[in-house]
Amino acid sequence: MDLSKAYDVLNHELLLEKLLFYVVKGATNLWFKSYITNRRQSIEIKQSEPRHVCVNRYRYCLTEIKQGVPQGSIKGPLLFLLYINNLLLNIHGGSLVMFADDINILITENDSVILQSKLNRVIIELETWFKKK
């Protein structure tokens, strides 16, 4: 599974609760809260042609980011990993191998009927976890 788009949809309140669970409290928790909340972003698109430097420029106004973590930062991947860390504890039908925002699920079984049953269980477990998050 590729969870790269998940960076954009992390719930800030749930992330701060998880930080508290991992004993990130007090001033440090407030610092993380200020880091992920009240952020804004804008988009600028430049259209150019081979003989011209810039033909058109489109700018979209600043918009508040209400969920997600900043990508391209050092703290973004750390916050993402803290957010999904308990996924390992909630999947029982297979083994998970996680690296950054990529997750591989390993399910082994000689009997194809049992294998399908294990696969269905993992899918249900994943759906349940993601719906809570």
Coordinates of N, CA and C in Angstrom, one line a residue:
M1 N 0.8 -1.2 0.0 CA 0.0 0.0 0.0 C 0.9 1.2 0.0
D2 N 0.5 2.2 -0.8 CA 1.2 3.5 -0.8 C 0.4 4.5 -0.1
L3 N 0.9 5.0 1.0 CA 0.1 5.9 1.8 C 0.6 7.4 1.7
S4 N 1.3 7.7 0.5 CA 1.9 9.0 0.4 C 0.8 10.1 0.4
K5 N -0.4 9.8 0.0 CA -1.4 10.9 0.0 C -2.0 11.0 1.4
A6 N -1.7 10.1 2.3 CA -2.2 10.1 3.7 C -1.6 11.3 4.4
Y7 N -0.5 11.8 4.0 CA 0.1 12.9 4.7 C -0.8 14.1 4.7
D8 N -1.6 14.2 3.6 CA -2.5 15.4 3.5 C -3.8 15.3 4.3
V9 N -4.1 14.1 4.8 CA -5.4 14.0 5.5 C -5.4 13.6 7.0
L10 N -4.2 13.7 7.6 CA -4.1 13.3 9.0 C -4.9 14.3 9.8
N11 N -5.6 13.8 10.7 CA -6.4 14.6 11.7 C -5.6 15.2 12.7
H12 N -5.5 16.5 12.8 CA -4.7 17.2 13.8 C -5.0 16.8 15.2
E13 N -6.3 16.8 15.6 CA -6.6 16.5 17.0 C -6.2 15.0 17.4
L14 N -6.4 14.1 16.5 CA -6.0 12.7 16.7 C -4.5 12.6 16.8
L15 N -3.7 13.3 16.0 CA -2.3 13.4 16.0 C -1.8 13.9 17.4
L16 N -2.4 15.0 17.8 CA -2.0 15.5 19.1 C -2.3 14.6 20.3
E17 N -3.4 13.8 20.2 CA -3.8 12.8 21.2 C -2.7 11.7 21.2
K18 N -2.3 11.3 20.0 CA -1.2 10.3 19.9 C 0.1 10.8 20.5
L19 N 0.4 12.0 20.3 CA 1.6 12.6 20.9 C 1.5 12.5 22.4
L20 N 0.3 12.8 23.0 CA 0.1 12.7 24.4 C 0.3 11.3 24.9
F21 N -0.2 10.3 24.1 CA -0.1 8.9 24.4 C 1.4 8.5 24.5
Y22 N 2.2 9.1 23.6 CA 3.7 8.8 23.6 C 4.4 9.8 24.5
V23 N 3.7 10.4 25.5 CA 4.3 11.2 26.5 C 5.0 12.5 26.0
V24 N 4.4 13.0 24.9 CA 4.8 14.3 24.4 C 3.8 15.3 25.0
K25 N 4.2 15.9 26.1 CA 3.2 16.7 26.9 C 3.8 18.2 27.1
G26 N 2.9 19.0 27.7 CA 3.3 20.3 28.0 C 3.8 21.2 26.9
A27 N 4.9 21.9 27.1 CA 5.4 22.9 26.1 C 5.7 22.2 24.8
T28 N 6.2 20.9 24.8 CA 6.5 20.3 23.6 C 5.3 19.9 22.8
N29 N 4.2 19.5 23.5 CA 3.0 19.2 22.8 C 2.4 20.5 22.2
L30 N 2.5 21.6 22.9 CA 2.0 22.9 22.4 C 2.8 23.3 21.2
W31 N 4.1 23.1 21.2 CA 5.0 23.4 20.1 C 4.5 22.6 18.8
F32 N 4.3 21.3 19.0 CA 3.8 20.5 17.9 C 2.4 21.1 17.4
K33 N 1.6 21.4 18.3 CA 0.3 22.0 18.0 C 0.4 23.2 17.1
S34 N 1.3 24.1 17.5 CA 1.5 25.3 16.8 C 2.2 25.0 15.4
Y35 N 2.9 23.9 15.3 CA 3.6 23.6 14.1 C 2.5 23.1 13.0
I36 N 1.5 22.3 13.5 CA 0.6 21.7 12.5 C -0.7 22.5 12.4
T37 N -1.0 23.4 13.2 CA -2.3 24.2 13.1 C -2.0 25.6 12.6
N38 N -3.0 26.2 12.1 CA -2.9 27.6 11.7 C -1.9 27.8 10.6
R39 N -1.8 26.8 9.7 CA -0.8 26.9 8.6 C -1.6 27.3 7.3
R40 N -1.0 28.0 6.4 CA -1.6 28.4 5.2 C -0.7 28.0 4.0
Q41 N -1.4 27.8 2.9 CA -0.6 27.6 1.6 C -1.3 28.3 0.5
S42 N -0.5 28.5 -0.6 CA -1.1 29.1 -1.8 C -0.4 28.3 -3.0
I43 N -1.1 28.5 -4.1 CA -0.6 27.8 -5.3 C -0.4 28.8 -6.4
E44 N 0.8 28.7 -7.1 CA 1.1 29.5 -8.2 C 1.4 28.6 -9.4
I45 N 0.8 28.9 -10.5 CA 1.0 28.1 -11.7 C 1.5 29.1 -12.8
K46 N 2.7 28.8 -13.4 CA 3.2 29.6 -14.4 C 3.1 28.8 -15.7
Q47 N 2.6 29.4 -16.7 CA 2.5 28.8 -18.1 C 3.4 29.5 -19.0
S48 N 4.3 28.8 -19.6 CA 5.3 29.4 -20.5 C 5.3 28.6 -21.8
E49 N 5.9 29.3 -22.8 CA 6.1 28.8 -24.1 C 7.6 28.8 -24.4
P50 N 8.1 28.0 -25.3 CA 9.5 27.9 -25.6 C 10.2 29.2 -25.8
R51 N 9.6 30.2 -26.5 CA 10.2 31.5 -26.8 C 9.9 32.6 -25.8
H52 N 9.1 32.3 -24.8 CA 8.7 33.3 -23.9 C 9.1 32.8 -22.5
V53 N 9.4 33.8 -21.6 CA 9.8 33.4 -20.2 C 8.5 33.0 -19.5
C54 N 7.5 33.8 -19.5 CA 6.3 33.5 -18.8 C 5.1 34.1 -19.5
V55 N 4.2 33.3 -20.0 CA 3.0 33.8 -20.7 C 1.9 34.1 -19.8
N56 N 1.5 33.2 -18.9 CA 0.4 33.4 -17.9 C 0.9 32.9 -16.6
R57 N 0.4 33.6 -15.6 CA 0.6 33.3 -14.2 C -0.7 33.2 -13.5
Y58 N -1.0 32.1 -12.8 CA -2.2 32.0 -12.0 C -1.8 31.9 -10.6
R59 N -2.5 32.7 -9.7 CA -2.2 32.6 -8.3 C -3.5 32.3 -7.6
Y60 N -3.5 31.4 -6.6 CA -4.6 31.1 -5.8 C -4.4 31.6 -4.4
C61 N -5.4 32.2 -3.8 CA -5.1 32.9 -2.5 C -4.8 31.9 -1.4
L62 N -4.2 32.4 -0.3 CA -3.9 31.6 0.8 C -5.1 30.9 1.3
T63 N -4.9 29.6 1.6 CA -5.9 28.8 2.2 C -5.4 28.1 3.5
E64 N -6.2 28.1 4.5 CA -5.8 27.4 5.7 C -5.8 25.9 5.5
I65 N -4.7 25.3 6.1 CA -4.6 23.8 6.0 C -5.2 23.3 7.3
K66 N -6.3 22.6 7.2 CA -7.0 22.1 8.4 C -6.7 20.7 8.8
Q67 N -5.9 20.0 7.9 CA -5.5 18.6 8.2 C -4.2 18.3 7.5
G68 N -3.6 17.2 7.9 CA -2.3 16.8 7.2 C -1.1 17.4 7.9
V69 N 0.0 16.9 7.5 CA 1.3 17.4 8.0 C 2.1 17.9 6.9
P70 N 3.0 18.9 7.2 CA 3.8 19.5 6.1 C 4.7 18.5 5.5
Q71 N 4.7 18.3 4.2 CA 5.6 17.4 3.5 C 6.8 18.2 3.1
G72 N 7.9 17.5 3.0 CA 9.1 18.1 2.6 C 9.9 18.7 3.8
S73 N 9.3 18.4 5.0 CA 9.9 18.9 6.2 C 10.5 17.7 7.0
I74 N 11.4 17.9 7.9 CA 12.0 16.8 8.7 C 10.9 16.2 9.7
K75 N 10.1 17.1 10.2 CA 9.1 16.6 11.2 C 7.9 15.9 10.6
G76 N 7.6 16.2 9.3 CA 6.4 15.6 8.7 C 6.4 14.1 8.7
P77 N 7.5 13.4 8.2 CA 7.6 12.0 8.2 C 7.5 11.4 9.7
L78 N 8.1 12.1 10.6 CA 8.1 11.6 12.0 C 6.6 11.6 12.5
L79 N 5.9 12.7 12.3 CA 4.5 12.8 12.7 C 3.7 11.8 12.0
F80 N 3.9 11.6 10.8 CA 3.2 10.6 10.0 C 3.4 9.2 10.6
L81 N 4.6 8.8 10.9 CA 4.9 7.5 11.5 C 4.3 7.4 12.9
L82 N 4.3 8.4 13.7 CA 3.7 8.4 15.0 C 2.2 8.1 14.8
Y83 N 1.6 8.7 13.8 CA 0.2 8.6 13.5 C -0.2 7.2 13.1
I84 N 0.6 6.5 12.3 CA 0.2 5.2 11.9 C 0.9 4.1 12.6
N85 N 1.7 4.4 13.7 CA 2.4 3.4 14.4 C 1.6 2.3 14.9
N86 N 0.4 2.5 15.4 CA -0.4 1.5 16.0 C -1.1 0.6 15.0
L87 N -1.0 0.9 13.7 CA -1.5 0.0 12.7 C -1.0 -1.4 12.8
L88 N 0.3 -1.5 13.2 CA 0.9 -2.9 13.4 C 0.1 -3.7 14.4
L89 N -0.4 -3.0 15.5 CA -1.1 -3.7 16.5 C -2.5 -4.1 16.2
N90 N -3.0 -3.6 15.1 CA -4.4 -3.8 14.7 C -4.6 -4.8 13.5
I91 N -3.5 -5.3 12.9 CA -3.6 -6.2 11.8 C -3.1 -7.5 12.3
H92 N -4.0 -8.5 12.3 CA -3.6 -9.8 12.9 C -3.6 -10.9 11.9
G93 N -4.1 -10.7 10.7 CA -4.1 -11.7 9.7 C -2.9 -11.8 8.8
G94 N -2.0 -10.9 9.0 CA -0.8 -10.9 8.2 C 0.3 -10.1 8.9
S95 N 1.5 -10.1 8.3 CA 2.6 -9.4 8.8 C 2.8 -8.1 8.0
L96 N 3.1 -7.0 8.7 CA 3.3 -5.7 8.0 C 4.7 -5.4 8.0
V97 N 5.2 -4.9 6.9 CA 6.6 -4.3 6.7 C 6.4 -2.9 6.3
M98 N 6.8 -2.0 7.2 CA 6.6 -0.5 6.9 C 7.9 0.2 6.7
F99 N 7.9 1.0 5.7 CA 9.0 1.9 5.4 C 8.4 3.2 4.9
A100 N 8.5 4.3 5.8 CA 8.0 5.6 5.4 C 6.5 5.5 5.2
D101 N 6.1 5.8 4.0 CA 4.6 5.8 3.6 C 4.3 4.6 2.8
D102 N 5.1 3.6 2.7 CA 4.9 2.3 2.0 C 4.7 1.2 3.0
I103 N 3.7 0.4 2.8 CA 3.4 -0.7 3.7 C 3.2 -2.0 2.8
N104 N 3.9 -3.0 3.1 CA 3.7 -4.3 2.5 C 3.1 -5.2 3.5
I105 N 2.1 -6.0 3.0 CA 1.4 -7.0 3.9 C 1.8 -8.4 3.4
L106 N 2.3 -9.1 4.3 CA 2.7 -10.5 4.0 C 1.8 -11.5 4.6
I107 N 1.2 -12.3 3.7 CA 0.2 -13.3 4.2 C 0.7 -14.6 3.5
T108 N 0.9 -15.6 4.3 CA 1.4 -16.9 3.8 C 0.4 -18.0 4.2
E109 N 0.1 -18.9 3.3 CA -0.7 -20.1 3.5 C -0.7 -21.0 2.3
N110 N -0.6 -22.3 2.5 CA -0.6 -23.3 1.5 C -2.0 -23.5 0.9
D111 N -3.0 -23.5 1.7 CA -4.4 -23.7 1.3 C -5.0 -22.4 0.7
S112 N -5.4 -22.4 -0.5 CA -5.9 -21.2 -1.1 C -7.2 -20.7 -0.5
V113 N -8.0 -21.6 0.1 CA -9.3 -21.2 0.8 C -8.9 -20.4 2.0
I114 N -8.0 -21.0 2.8 CA -7.5 -20.3 4.0 C -6.8 -19.0 3.7
L115 N -6.0 -19.0 2.7 CA -5.3 -17.8 2.3 C -6.3 -16.7 1.9
Q116 N -7.4 -17.0 1.2 CA -8.4 -16.0 0.9 C -9.1 -15.5 2.1
S117 N -9.3 -16.4 3.1 CA -10.0 -16.0 4.4 C -9.1 -15.1 5.1
K118 N -7.8 -15.3 5.2 CA -6.8 -14.5 5.8 C -6.8 -13.1 5.1
L119 N -6.8 -13.1 3.8 CA -6.8 -11.9 3.1 C -8.0 -11.0 3.4
N120 N -9.2 -11.7 3.4 CA -10.4 -11.0 3.7 C -10.3 -10.3 5.1
R121 N -9.8 -11.1 6.0 CA -9.6 -10.6 7.4 C -8.7 -9.4 7.5
V122 N -7.6 -9.4 6.8 CA -6.7 -8.3 6.7 C -7.4 -7.0 6.1
I123 N -8.1 -7.3 5.0 CA -8.8 -6.1 4.4 C -9.8 -5.5 5.4
I124 N -10.6 -6.3 6.1 CA -11.5 -5.8 7.1 C -10.8 -5.1 8.2
E125 N -9.7 -5.6 8.7 CA -8.9 -5.0 9.7 C -8.4 -3.6 9.2
L126 N -7.9 -3.6 8.0 CA -7.4 -2.3 7.4 C -8.5 -1.3 7.3
E127 N -9.6 -1.7 6.8 CA -10.8 -0.8 6.6 C -11.2 -0.3 8.0
T128 N -11.3 -1.1 9.0 CA -11.7 -0.7 10.3 C -10.7 0.3 10.9
W129 N -9.4 0.1 10.7 CA -8.4 1.0 11.2 C -8.5 2.4 10.5
F130 N -8.6 2.3 9.2 CA -8.6 3.6 8.4 C -9.9 4.4 8.7
K131 N -11.0 3.7 8.9 CA -12.2 4.5 9.2 C -12.1 5.2 10.5
K132 N -11.4 4.6 11.5 CA -11.3 5.3 12.8 C -10.3 6.4 12.7
K133 N -9.4 6.5 11.7 CA -8.4 7.5 11.6 C -8.9 8.6 10.7

